[in-house]
mmCIF file of C-alpha atoms in Angstrom:
data_model
loop_
_atom_site.group_PDB
_atom_site.id
_atom_site.type_symbol
_atom_site.label_atom_id
_atom_site.label_comp_id
_atom_site.label_asym_id
_atom_site.label_seq_id
_atom_site.Cartn_x
_atom_site.Cartn_y
_atom_site.Cartn_z
ATOM 1 C CA MET A 529 15.314 -18.473 10.147
ATOM 2 C CA LYS A 530 17.686 -15.567 9.544
ATOM 3 C CA ILE A 531 16.154 -13.179 7.003
ATOM 4 C CA LEU A 532 17.656 -10.300 5.036
ATOM 5 C CA MET A 533 14.821 -8.025 3.882
ATOM 6 C CA LEU A 534 15.603 -5.580 1.058
ATOM 7 C CA ALA A 535 13.210 -2.632 0.843
ATOM 8 C CA PRO A 536 14.217 -0.151 -1.882
ATOM 9 C CA GLN A 537 12.344 2.837 -0.464
ATOM 10 C CA PRO A 538 12.865 5.733 1.909
ATOM 11 C CA PHE A 539 12.120 4.283 5.332
ATOM 12 C CA PHE A 540 10.195 5.057 7.316
ATOM 13 C CA GLU A 541 7.555 7.148 5.530
ATOM 14 C CA GLU A 542 3.824 7.091 6.232
ATOM 15 C CA ARG A 543 2.683 5.690 2.887
ATOM 16 C CA GLY A 544 1.755 2.326 1.424
ATOM 17 C CA THR A 545 4.888 0.287 0.724
ATOM 18 C CA PRO A 546 7.004 1.416 3.702
ATOM 19 C CA ILE A 547 4.049 0.714 5.998
ATOM 20 C CA ALA A 548 3.676 -2.779 4.505
ATOM 21 C CA VAL A 549 7.424 -3.384 4.872
ATOM 22 C CA ARG A 550 7.298 -2.447 8.539
ATOM 23 C CA LEU A 551 4.288 -4.704 9.147
ATOM 24 C CA ALA A 552 5.989 -7.674 7.465
ATOM 25 C CA ALA A 553 9.343 -7.164 9.232
ATOM 26 C CA GLU A 554 7.700 -6.880 12.649
ATOM 27 C CA ALA A 555 5.438 -9.868 11.987
ATOM 28 C CA LEU A 556 8.361 -12.081 10.954
ATOM 29 C CA ALA A 557 10.359 -11.013 13.996
ATOM 30 C CA GLY A 558 7.339 -11.706 16.183
ATOM 31 C CA GLN A 559 7.214 -15.249 14.788
ATOM 32 C CA GLY A 560 10.732 -15.929 16.004
ATOM 33 C CA HIS A 561 12.729 -15.143 12.870
ATOM 34 C CA GLU A 562 15.863 -12.990 12.991
ATOM 35 C CA VAL A 563 15.284 -10.065 10.631
ATOM 36 C CA ASP A 564 17.816 -7.626 9.152
ATOM 37 C CA LEU A 565 16.091 -4.850 7.187
ATOM 38 C CA LEU A 566 18.079 -2.904 4.572
ATOM 39 C CA THR A 567 16.517 0.304 3.212
ATOM 40 C CA PHE A 568 17.500 3.538 1.494
ATOM 41 C CA HIS A 569 19.466 6.138 3.452
ATOM 42 C CA VAL A 570 16.562 8.593 3.818
ATOM 43 C CA GLY A 571 13.525 8.366 6.079
ATOM 44 C CA GLN A 572 12.612 8.384 9.750
ATOM 45 C CA ASP A 573 14.024 6.021 12.345
ATOM 46 C CA VAL A 574 11.302 3.954 14.023
ATOM 47 C CA ALA A 575 11.347 1.314 16.732
ATOM 48 C CA MET A 576 10.763 -2.218 15.400
ATOM 49 C CA PRO A 577 11.044 -4.902 18.092
ATOM 50 C CA GLY A 578 13.268 -7.759 16.964
ATOM 51 C CA VAL A 579 14.287 -6.054 13.698
ATOM 52 C CA SER A 580 17.810 -4.800 12.996
ATOM 53 C CA HIS A 581 17.579 -1.817 10.625
ATOM 54 C CA HIS A 582 20.438 -1.059 8.201
ATOM 55 C CA ARG A 583 20.647 1.769 5.658
ATOM 56 C CA ILE A 584 22.633 2.096 2.463
ATOM 57 C CA ALA A 585 25.399 4.688 2.361
ATOM 58 C CA ALA A 586 24.152 8.006 1.025
ATOM 59 C CA PRO A 587 24.863 8.329 -2.711
ATOM 60 C CA PRO A 588 26.446 11.698 -3.488
ATOM 61 C CA GLY A 589 23.911 14.489 -3.934
ATOM 62 C CA ILE A 590 20.783 12.391 -3.282
ATOM 63 C CA ARG A 591 18.835 13.715 -0.319
ATOM 64 C CA ARG A 592 15.335 12.833 -1.486
ATOM 65 C CA VAL A 593 13.886 9.857 -3.385
ATOM 66 C CA PRO A 594 10.446 10.555 -4.923
ATOM 67 C CA ILE A 595 7.652 8.003 -5.303
ATOM 68 C CA GLY A 596 7.977 5.864 -8.442
ATOM 69 C CA PHE A 597 10.811 5.389 -10.906
ATOM 70 C CA SER A 598 13.455 8.111 -11.070
ATOM 71 C CA PRO A 599 17.206 8.449 -11.707
ATOM 72 C CA ALA A 600 17.701 8.926 -7.952
ATOM 73 C CA LYS A 601 15.927 5.656 -7.210
ATOM 74 C CA LEU A 602 17.995 3.747 -9.745
ATOM 75 C CA VAL A 603 21.221 5.047 -8.172
ATOM 76 C CA CYS A 604 19.968 4.047 -4.721
ATOM 77 C CA ASP A 605 19.070 0.597 -6.050
ATOM 78 C CA LEU A 606 22.684 0.168 -7.194
ATOM 79 C CA TRP A 607 23.966 1.252 -3.763
ATOM 80 C CA MET A 608 21.551 -1.241 -2.197
ATOM 81 C CA PHE A 609 22.976 -4.092 -4.288
ATOM 82 C CA PHE A 610 26.479 -3.520 -2.940
ATOM 83 C CA ALA A 611 25.225 -3.008 0.622
ATOM 84 C CA ALA A 612 23.251 -6.272 0.433
ATOM 85 C CA ALA A 613 26.275 -8.104 -0.999
ATOM 86 C CA ARG A 614 28.403 -6.949 1.935
ATOM 87 C CA LEU A 615 25.823 -8.184 4.451
ATOM 88 C CA LEU A 616 25.536 -11.543 2.692
ATOM 89 C CA LEU A 617 29.303 -11.983 2.645
ATOM 90 C CA ARG A 618 29.610 -11.248 6.356
ATOM 91 C CA GLN A 619 26.936 -13.639 7.607
ATOM 92 C CA ARG A 620 24.734 -16.527 6.594
ATOM 93 C CA TYR A 621 21.084 -15.807 5.738
ATOM 94 C CA ASP A 622 18.437 -18.474 5.157
ATOM 95 C CA VAL A 623 16.160 -16.108 3.214
ATOM 96 C CA VAL A 624 16.553 -12.974 1.126
ATOM 97 C CA HIS A 625 13.165 -11.236 1.176
ATOM 98 C CA ALA A 626 13.045 -8.728 -1.701
ATOM 99 C CA VAL A 627 10.408 -6.003 -1.981
ATOM 100 C CA GLU A 628 9.414 -4.833 -5.476
ATOM 101 C CA GLU A 629 12.398 -4.267 -7.818
ATOM 102 C CA ALA A 630 14.852 -5.445 -5.154
ATOM 103 C CA VAL A 631 14.098 -8.965 -6.426
ATOM 104 C CA PHE A 632 16.413 -8.278 -9.375
ATOM 105 C CA LEU A 633 19.191 -7.327 -6.948
ATOM 106 C CA ALA A 634 18.496 -10.277 -4.649
ATOM 107 C CA TRP A 635 18.268 -12.943 -7.351
ATOM 108 C CA PRO A 636 22.035 -13.361 -8.014
ATOM 109 C CA LEU A 637 22.916 -12.784 -4.362
ATOM 110 C CA ALA A 638 20.479 -15.417 -3.062
ATOM 111 C CA THR A 639 21.675 -17.874 -5.706
ATOM 112 C CA MET A 640 25.321 -17.285 -4.823
ATOM 113 C CA ARG A 641 24.705 -17.733 -1.099
ATOM 114 C CA ARG A 642 22.185 -20.598 -1.516
ATOM 115 C CA ALA A 643 19.456 -18.715 0.321
ATOM 116 C CA HIS A 644 15.726 -18.902 -0.313
ATOM 117 C CA LEU A 645 14.442 -16.018 -2.471
ATOM 118 C CA VAL A 646 11.137 -14.394 -1.470
ATOM 119 C CA TYR A 647 9.595 -11.917 -3.932
ATOM 120 C CA ASP A 648 7.342 -9.436 -2.115
ATOM 121 C CA ALA A 649 5.358 -8.140 -5.105
ATOM 122 C CA ASP A 650 3.476 -4.929 -4.332
ATOM 123 C CA SER A 651 2.859 -4.067 -7.983
ATOM 124 C CA ILE A 652 3.393 -5.102 -11.589
ATOM 125 C CA LEU A 653 6.487 -3.009 -12.302
ATOM 126 C CA SER A 654 6.307 -3.315 -16.091
ATOM 127 C CA GLU A 655 2.781 -1.892 -16.045
ATOM 128 C CA GLN A 656 3.934 1.041 -13.943
ATOM 129 C CA VAL A 657 6.575 1.862 -16.550
ATOM 130 C CA ALA A 658 4.073 1.503 -19.408
ATOM 131 C CA ASP A 659 1.543 3.726 -17.623
ATOM 132 C CA LYS A 660 4.063 6.443 -16.779
ATOM 133 C CA TRP A 661 5.961 6.366 -20.085
ATOM 134 C CA PRO A 662 3.612 5.027 -22.823
ATOM 135 C CA LYS A 663 6.349 5.351 -25.480
ATOM 136 C CA ALA A 664 8.827 3.237 -23.493
ATOM 137 C CA ARG A 665 7.598 -0.017 -25.016
ATOM 138 C CA LEU A 666 10.934 -1.798 -25.222
ATOM 139 C CA PRO A 667 11.926 -1.169 -21.555
ATOM 140 C CA ALA A 668 8.423 -2.205 -20.445
ATOM 141 C CA ARG A 669 8.630 -5.462 -22.424
ATOM 142 C CA LEU A 670 12.089 -6.202 -21.067
ATOM 143 C CA LEU A 671 10.903 -5.547 -17.524
ATOM 144 C CA ALA A 672 7.853 -7.787 -18.074
ATOM 145 C CA PHE A 673 10.167 -10.600 -19.224
ATOM 146 C CA LEU A 674 12.356 -10.151 -16.132
ATOM 147 C CA GLU A 675 9.295 -10.096 -13.859
ATOM 148 C CA ARG A 676 8.066 -13.417 -15.224
ATOM 149 C CA ALA A 677 11.556 -14.869 -14.759
ATOM 150 C CA ALA A 678 11.621 -13.589 -11.163
ATOM 151 C CA PHE A 679 8.240 -15.220 -10.442
ATOM 152 C CA ARG A 680 9.578 -18.524 -11.793
ATOM 153 C CA ARG A 681 12.875 -18.282 -9.890
ATOM 154 C CA SER A 682 11.472 -17.251 -6.495
ATOM 155 C CA ASP A 683 10.964 -19.893 -3.854
ATOM 156 C CA LEU A 684 8.011 -17.865 -2.573
ATOM 157 C CA THR A 685 6.048 -14.957 -4.043
ATOM 158 C CA LEU A 686 3.933 -12.774 -1.757
ATOM 159 C CA ALA A 687 1.313 -11.061 -3.927
ATOM 160 C CA VAL A 688 -0.370 -8.009 -2.435
ATOM 161 C CA CYS A 689 -3.556 -8.484 -4.489
ATOM 162 C CA PRO A 690 -5.346 -11.143 -6.585
ATOM 163 C CA ALA A 691 -4.273 -9.550 -9.884
ATOM 164 C CA ILE A 692 -0.586 -10.002 -9.020
ATOM 165 C CA GLN A 693 -1.282 -13.489 -7.644
ATOM 166 C CA THR A 694 -2.860 -14.468 -10.978
ATOM 167 C CA ALA A 695 0.073 -13.013 -12.942
ATOM 168 C CA ALA A 696 2.600 -14.910 -10.810
ATOM 169 C CA ARG A 697 0.695 -18.194 -10.987
ATOM 170 C CA GLY A 698 0.695 -17.889 -14.757
ATOM 171 C CA VAL A 699 4.413 -18.721 -14.773
ATOM 172 C CA ALA A 700 5.145 -20.247 -11.333
ATOM 173 C CA ALA A 701 3.780 -23.162 -9.332
ATOM 174 C CA ALA A 702 0.595 -22.185 -7.474
ATOM 175 C CA ASP A 703 1.877 -23.454 -4.120
ATOM 176 C CA ARG A 704 4.798 -20.982 -4.321
ATOM 177 C CA VAL A 705 2.509 -17.955 -4.765
ATOM 178 C CA HIS A 706 0.625 -16.686 -1.706
ATOM 179 C CA LEU A 707 -1.776 -13.784 -1.343
ATOM 180 C CA LEU A 708 -0.730 -11.231 1.309
ATOM 181 C CA PRO A 709 -3.125 -8.251 1.212
ATOM 182 C CA ASP A 710 -2.520 -5.070 3.150
ATOM 183 C CA VAL A 711 -4.078 -4.380 6.536
ATOM 184 C CA ALA A 712 -7.080 -2.409 7.678
ATOM 185 C CA PHE A 713 -5.565 -0.368 10.491
ATOM 186 C CA GLU A 714 -7.405 -0.757 13.747
ATOM 187 C CA ASP A 715 -8.395 2.427 15.562
ATOM 188 C CA PRO A 716 -5.556 3.110 18.044
ATOM 189 C CA GLY A 717 -7.729 5.688 19.786
ATOM 190 C CA SER A 718 -6.272 8.479 17.634
ATOM 191 C CA ALA A 719 -4.532 9.828 20.703
ATOM 192 C CA GLY A 720 -3.757 13.525 20.402
ATOM 193 C CA ALA A 721 -5.991 14.048 17.347
ATOM 194 C CA THR A 722 -8.294 17.014 17.867
ATOM 195 C CA GLU A 723 -8.644 18.639 14.437
ATOM 196 C CA ASP A 724 -12.298 19.109 13.521
ATOM 197 C CA ILE A 725 -12.529 18.773 9.744
ATOM 198 C CA GLY A 726 -16.281 18.292 9.979
ATOM 199 C CA ALA A 727 -16.633 21.982 10.756
ATOM 200 C CA LEU A 728 -15.216 22.796 7.310
ATOM 201 C CA ALA A 729 -18.363 21.404 5.691
ATOM 202 C CA ASN A 730 -20.587 23.920 7.508
ATOM 203 C CA GLY A 731 -23.542 21.528 7.638
ATOM 204 C CA ARG A 732 -22.996 19.924 4.225
ATOM 205 C CA PRO A 733 -21.948 16.300 3.671
ATOM 206 C CA LEU A 734 -18.173 15.891 3.758
ATOM 207 C CA ALA A 735 -16.257 13.848 1.168
ATOM 208 C CA LEU A 736 -12.707 12.922 2.169
ATOM 209 C CA TYR A 737 -9.663 11.738 0.204
ATOM 210 C CA VAL A 738 -6.518 10.542 2.008
ATOM 211 C CA GLY A 739 -3.280 9.715 0.192
ATOM 212 C CA ASN A 740 -0.602 11.101 -2.091
ATOM 213 C CA LEU A 741 -1.459 13.349 -5.024
ATOM 214 C CA GLU A 742 0.376 11.507 -7.789
ATOM 215 C CA ALA A 743 -1.451 11.550 -11.135
ATOM 216 C CA TYR A 744 -2.445 7.870 -11.004
ATOM 217 C CA GLN A 745 -4.496 8.542 -7.851
ATOM 218 C CA GLY A 746 -7.021 10.527 -9.900
ATOM 219 C CA VAL A 747 -7.508 13.360 -7.397
ATOM 220 C CA ALA A 748 -7.634 15.896 -10.238
ATOM 221 C CA LEU A 749 -10.490 13.849 -11.727
ATOM 222 C CA LEU A 750 -12.254 13.925 -8.352
ATOM 223 C CA ILE A 751 -12.028 17.723 -8.251
ATOM 224 C CA GLU A 752 -13.393 17.907 -11.800
ATOM 225 C CA ALA A 753 -16.248 15.631 -10.708
ATOM 226 C CA LEU A 754 -17.097 17.893 -7.782
ATOM 227 C CA ALA A 755 -17.452 20.817 -10.187
ATOM 228 C CA LEU A 756 -20.151 18.865 -12.074
ATOM 229 C CA VAL A 757 -22.335 18.411 -8.993
ATOM 230 C CA ASP A 758 -25.209 20.870 -8.556
ATOM 231 C CA PRO A 759 -23.921 23.632 -6.214
ATOM 232 C CA ASN A 760 -27.013 23.186 -4.046
ATOM 233 C CA ARG A 761 -26.211 19.464 -3.570
ATOM 234 C CA ARG A 762 -22.434 19.642 -3.607
ATOM 235 C CA PRO A 763 -20.539 18.147 -0.643
ATOM 236 C CA MET A 764 -17.419 19.707 0.783
ATOM 237 C CA LEU A 765 -14.272 17.916 -0.432
ATOM 238 C CA VAL A 766 -11.382 17.637 2.027
ATOM 239 C CA ILE A 767 -8.034 16.271 0.793
ATOM 240 C CA ILE A 768 -5.348 15.034 3.182
ATOM 241 C CA GLY A 769 -1.856 14.302 1.850
ATOM 242 C CA GLY A 770 0.469 15.427 -0.904
ATOM 243 C CA ASN A 771 3.669 17.444 -1.181
ATOM 244 C CA PRO A 772 3.594 21.281 -1.393
ATOM 245 C CA GLN A 773 3.859 21.407 -5.199
ATOM 246 C CA ALA A 774 1.081 18.854 -5.746
ATOM 247 C CA ILE A 775 -1.131 20.663 -3.243
ATOM 248 C CA ALA A 776 -0.588 23.960 -5.071
ATOM 249 C CA ASP A 777 -1.370 22.333 -8.449
ATOM 250 C CA HIS A 778 -4.640 20.812 -7.218
ATOM 251 C CA ALA A 779 -5.668 24.033 -5.472
ATOM 252 C CA ALA A 780 -5.096 25.893 -8.743
ATOM 253 C CA LEU A 781 -7.311 23.375 -10.564
ATOM 254 C CA ALA A 782 -10.142 23.925 -8.064
ATOM 255 C CA ASP A 783 -9.758 27.680 -8.507
ATOM 256 C CA ARG A 784 -9.909 27.421 -12.310
ATOM 257 C CA LEU A 785 -13.092 25.364 -12.043
ATOM 258 C CA GLY A 786 -14.670 27.940 -9.737
ATOM 259 C CA ILE A 787 -14.995 25.600 -6.734
ATOM 260 C CA ALA A 788 -12.097 26.759 -4.554
ATOM 261 C CA ALA A 789 -14.541 27.368 -1.678
ATOM 262 C CA ASP A 790 -15.689 23.733 -1.881
ATOM 263 C CA VAL A 791 -12.221 22.133 -1.671
ATOM 264 C CA ARG A 792 -9.813 22.109 1.271
ATOM 265 C CA LEU A 793 -6.302 20.706 0.830
ATOM 266 C CA LEU A 794 -4.888 20.143 4.305
ATOM 267 C CA GLY A 795 -1.545 18.529 3.471
ATOM 268 C CA ALA A 796 -0.044 15.612 5.354
ATOM 269 C CA ARG A 797 -1.368 14.413 8.690
ATOM 270 C CA PRO A 798 -0.016 11.702 11.058
ATOM 271 C CA LEU A 799 -0.964 8.126 10.209
ATOM 272 C CA GLY A 800 -1.904 7.574 13.851
ATOM 273 C CA HIS A 801 -4.708 10.109 13.428
ATOM 274 C CA LEU A 802 -6.197 8.426 10.357
ATOM 275 C CA ALA A 803 -9.183 6.871 12.135
ATOM 276 C CA HIS A 804 -10.022 10.257 13.678
ATOM 277 C CA TYR A 805 -10.294 11.850 10.228
ATOM 278 C CA LEU A 806 -12.156 8.977 8.583
ATOM 279 C CA ALA A 807 -14.779 9.014 11.359
ATOM 280 C CA GLN A 808 -15.656 12.626 10.536
ATOM 281 C CA ALA A 809 -16.400 11.984 6.855
ATOM 282 C CA ASP A 810 -19.674 11.100 5.176
ATOM 283 C CA ILE A 811 -17.989 9.725 2.032
ATOM 284 C CA LEU A 812 -14.480 8.291 1.569
ATOM 285 C CA CYS A 813 -13.061 8.726 -1.923
ATOM 286 C CA SER A 814 -10.572 6.675 -3.951
ATOM 287 C CA PRO A 815 -10.657 8.035 -7.524
ATOM 288 C CA ARG A 816 -7.609 6.047 -8.699
ATOM 289 C CA ILE A 817 -7.330 5.730 -12.491
ATOM 290 C CA GLN A 818 -4.322 3.417 -12.975
ATOM 291 C CA GLY A 819 -2.756 0.340 -11.464
ATOM 292 C CA ARG A 820 -3.879 -3.125 -10.418
ATOM 293 C CA ASN A 821 -2.699 -3.267 -6.818
ATOM 294 C CA THR A 822 -5.300 -2.173 -4.277
ATOM 295 C CA PRO A 823 -4.399 1.065 -2.436
ATOM 296 C CA MET A 824 -3.575 0.416 1.218
ATOM 297 C CA LYS A 825 -5.978 3.129 2.319
ATOM 298 C CA ILE A 826 -8.923 1.114 0.985
ATOM 299 C CA PHE A 827 -8.622 -1.360 3.859
ATOM 300 C CA SER A 828 -8.733 1.412 6.468
ATOM 301 C CA TYR A 829 -11.602 3.036 4.575
ATOM 302 C CA MET A 830 -13.473 -0.273 4.832
ATOM 303 C CA ALA A 831 -12.832 -0.647 8.564
ATOM 304 C CA SER A 832 -14.174 2.853 9.291
ATOM 305 C CA THR A 833 -17.854 1.950 8.550
ATOM 306 C CA ARG A 834 -18.025 4.980 6.262
ATOM 307 C CA PRO A 835 -19.214 4.491 2.639
ATOM 308 C CA ILE A 836 -16.612 4.355 -0.113
ATOM 309 C CA LEU A 837 -16.777 6.043 -3.507
ATOM 310 C CA ALA A 838 -14.226 4.380 -5.786
ATOM 311 C CA THR A 839 -13.589 3.958 -9.490
ATOM 312 C CA ARG A 840 -14.638 0.685 -11.082
ATOM 313 C CA ILE A 841 -11.153 -0.515 -12.012
ATOM 314 C CA GLU A 842 -9.409 -3.764 -11.097
ATOM 315 C CA SER A 843 -7.427 -2.015 -8.382
ATOM 316 C CA HIS A 844 -10.683 -1.583 -6.452
ATOM 317 C CA SER A 845 -13.027 -4.281 -7.772
ATOM 318 C CA GLN A 846 -10.812 -7.162 -6.623
ATOM 319 C CA VAL A 847 -11.593 -6.109 -3.033
ATOM 320 C CA LEU A 848 -14.813 -4.079 -3.282
ATOM 321 C CA ASP A 849 -18.112 -4.844 -4.994
ATOM 322 C CA ASP A 850 -21.474 -3.120 -5.428
ATOM 323 C CA GLY A 851 -22.570 -4.347 -2.020
ATOM 324 C CA SER A 852 -19.668 -2.771 -0.160
ATOM 325 C CA ALA A 853 -18.953 0.451 -2.118
ATOM 326 C CA TRP A 854 -20.249 2.758 -4.829
ATOM 327 C CA LEU A 855 -18.104 1.805 -7.812
ATOM 328 C CA ALA A 856 -18.237 4.527 -10.463
ATOM 329 C CA PRO A 857 -16.850 4.668 -14.000
ATOM 330 C CA PRO A 858 -13.400 6.333 -13.928
ATOM 331 C CA THR A 859 -14.783 9.553 -15.389
ATOM 332 C CA ALA A 860 -15.651 12.928 -13.900
ATOM 333 C CA LEU A 861 -19.344 12.376 -14.656
ATOM 334 C CA GLY A 862 -19.347 8.901 -13.118
ATOM 335 C CA LEU A 863 -17.713 10.126 -9.912
ATOM 336 C CA ALA A 864 -20.032 13.144 -9.780
ATOM 337 C CA GLU A 865 -23.125 10.924 -9.935
ATOM 338 C CA GLY A 866 -21.807 8.689 -7.176
ATOM 339 C CA MET A 867 -20.805 11.630 -4.999
ATOM 340 C CA GLU A 868 -24.225 13.264 -5.269
ATOM 341 C CA ARG A 869 -26.109 10.006 -4.605
ATOM 342 C CA LEU A 870 -24.059 9.128 -1.530
ATOM 343 C CA ALA A 871 -24.176 12.666 -0.179
ATOM 344 C CA HIS A 872 -27.971 12.590 -0.021
ATOM 345 C CA ASP A 873 -28.824 8.938 0.733
ATOM 346 C CA ALA A 874 -28.012 8.219 4.373
ATOM 347 C CA ALA A 875 -29.546 4.737 4.269
ATOM 348 C CA LEU A 876 -27.340 3.699 1.367
ATOM 349 C CA ARG A 877 -24.269 5.116 3.114
ATOM 350 C CA GLY A 878 -25.045 3.052 6.202
ATOM 351 C CA ASP A 879 -25.607 -0.177 4.262
ATOM 352 C CA LEU A 880 -22.389 0.119 2.258
ATOM 353 C CA GLY A 881 -20.353 1.075 5.326
ATOM 354 C CA ARG A 882 -21.551 -1.888 7.397
ATOM 355 C CA VAL A 883 -20.824 -4.475 4.688
ATOM 356 C CA ALA A 884 -17.334 -3.084 4.030
ATOM 357 C CA ALA A 885 -16.494 -2.955 7.750
ATOM 358 C CA HIS A 886 -17.504 -6.593 8.256
ATOM 359 C CA ARG A 887 -15.270 -7.638 5.374
ATOM 360 C CA ALA A 888 -12.361 -5.616 6.776
ATOM 361 C CA ARG A 889 -12.680 -7.249 10.199
ATOM 362 C CA THR A 890 -12.855 -10.787 8.842
ATOM 363 C CA GLU A 891 -10.478 -10.714 5.865
ATOM 364 C CA PHE A 892 -8.055 -7.807 6.292
ATOM 365 C CA SER A 893 -7.276 -7.553 9.993
ATOM 366 C CA HIS A 894 -3.737 -7.426 11.361
ATOM 367 C CA GLY A 895 -4.222 -10.936 12.710
ATOM 368 C CA ALA A 896 -5.170 -12.222 9.257
ATOM 369 C CA PHE A 897 -2.051 -10.590 7.778
ATOM 370 C CA VAL A 898 0.247 -12.189 10.362
ATOM 371 C CA GLU A 899 -1.292 -15.640 9.871
ATOM 372 C CA ARG A 900 -1.083 -15.441 6.064
ATOM 373 C CA LEU A 901 2.580 -14.489 6.320
ATOM 374 C CA ARG A 902 3.266 -17.332 8.768
ATOM 375 C CA LEU A 903 1.667 -19.933 6.497
ATOM 376 C CA ALA A 904 3.504 -18.585 3.436
ATOM 377 C CA TYR A 905 6.907 -18.700 5.162
ATOM 378 C CA ALA A 906 6.145 -22.175 6.479
ATOM 379 C CA THR A 907 6.402 -23.466 2.886
ATOM 380 C CA LEU A 908 10.136 -22.715 3.089
ATOM 381 C CA GLN A 909 10.455 -25.075 6.076
ATOM 382 C CA PRO A 910 9.870 -28.824 6.488
ATOM 383 C CA ARG A 911 6.697 -28.314 8.483
ATOM 384 C CA ILE A 912 4.297 -25.590 9.529
ATOM 385 C CA PRO A 913 4.999 -24.413 13.070
ATOM 386 C CA PRO A 914 1.962 -24.336 15.337
ATOM 387 C CA ALA A 915 0.173 -21.014 15.556
ATOM 388 C CA PRO A 916 0.635 -19.268 18.906
ATOM 389 C CA ARG A 917 -2.297 -19.847 21.206
ATOM 390 C CA PRO A 918 -4.240 -16.730 22.197
ATOM 391 C CA LEU A 919 -4.442 -15.964 25.873
ATOM 392 C CA VAL A 920 -7.986 -16.677 27.029
ATOM 393 C CA LYS A 921 -9.183 -15.407 30.369
ATOM 394 C CA GLN A 922 -10.873 -18.087 32.458
ATOM 395 C CA PRO A 923 -14.433 -17.267 33.512
ATOM 396 C CA VAL A 924 -14.944 -16.386 37.145
ATOM 397 C CA GLU A 925 -17.553 -18.520 38.911
ATOM 398 C CA GLY A 926 -20.689 -16.703 39.899
ATOM 399 C CA ARG A 927 -20.435 -14.127 37.092
#
């Protein structure tokens, strides 16, 4: 099939949604589909075999699009609508695959051109608005109404987590809603990665957080939790990710709490080095306080065999349980108790890490992602195409 994929984000950036978009586009192309990907004008160019990458024209004065809702993003969404309309007028597409809010742009275009509409739902958008702007009740309710309508209208919904799958199946036929979780990145060898973050701990256990420093990630709460741990039992906290302003804000918080010597904010690091950093940690932290979609980093955390300290919210508990992670109340005290226990119980760390890694290998591998996507897209066709056969080496006699 010929697919137009609309991804309303800077592309490429090494963070959750753009990574998922790249994985899906490459997987669809690898399955024999012809994929045109339309993204915002900003971001890095990356090689994607079989994928034709298009960008919107640059709206005047917009050189950066931050994470989440913003006036700049809304303007870029409008530019994307017209860019998508031009592509659809020039050629025939069988499918319009819309990521997040792009479904509202794709809906009339897919209807006009009689193309299948695929809603790639990475989050509940109305909840994001309600969380970020609690007083914006009317816009949040309107967006919730439109989301339900989009679930009903879509020929296929790809839900990134069970919570979104449940929400979609509440208004749409179950066979049109498929679960497509993110991927646990396999260790690519971390070629070129040499940074020794373990040395920063100076013999103490090392707790590591990887990701952006937006408020919903709860990194400020994690720093507050560290301050509650007995100084004689306190691990070193290393934080990878964040923009310069967010890094400065979190460093200032650690300084105010008197634990600046126990926190290291390293800034961004290459995604290809992720496994190298995770392998050096004793505890992997995800202190998220809002949202229902599971953070992409959780799957790589799981694959690393290192123990996970996460908040007991739906975002985490739909993938993790008490056998595969330490799930703490989303409070500073709750995280502090978990951090101290994991820092000084090597047997528990090993047990949790092994269970999580097994689950990552069996349920959240790249192969599982590709097969889920193939089966979901097969519902748009008369029959399911056969899965490609793996190449199996024949045994050599006498060995």
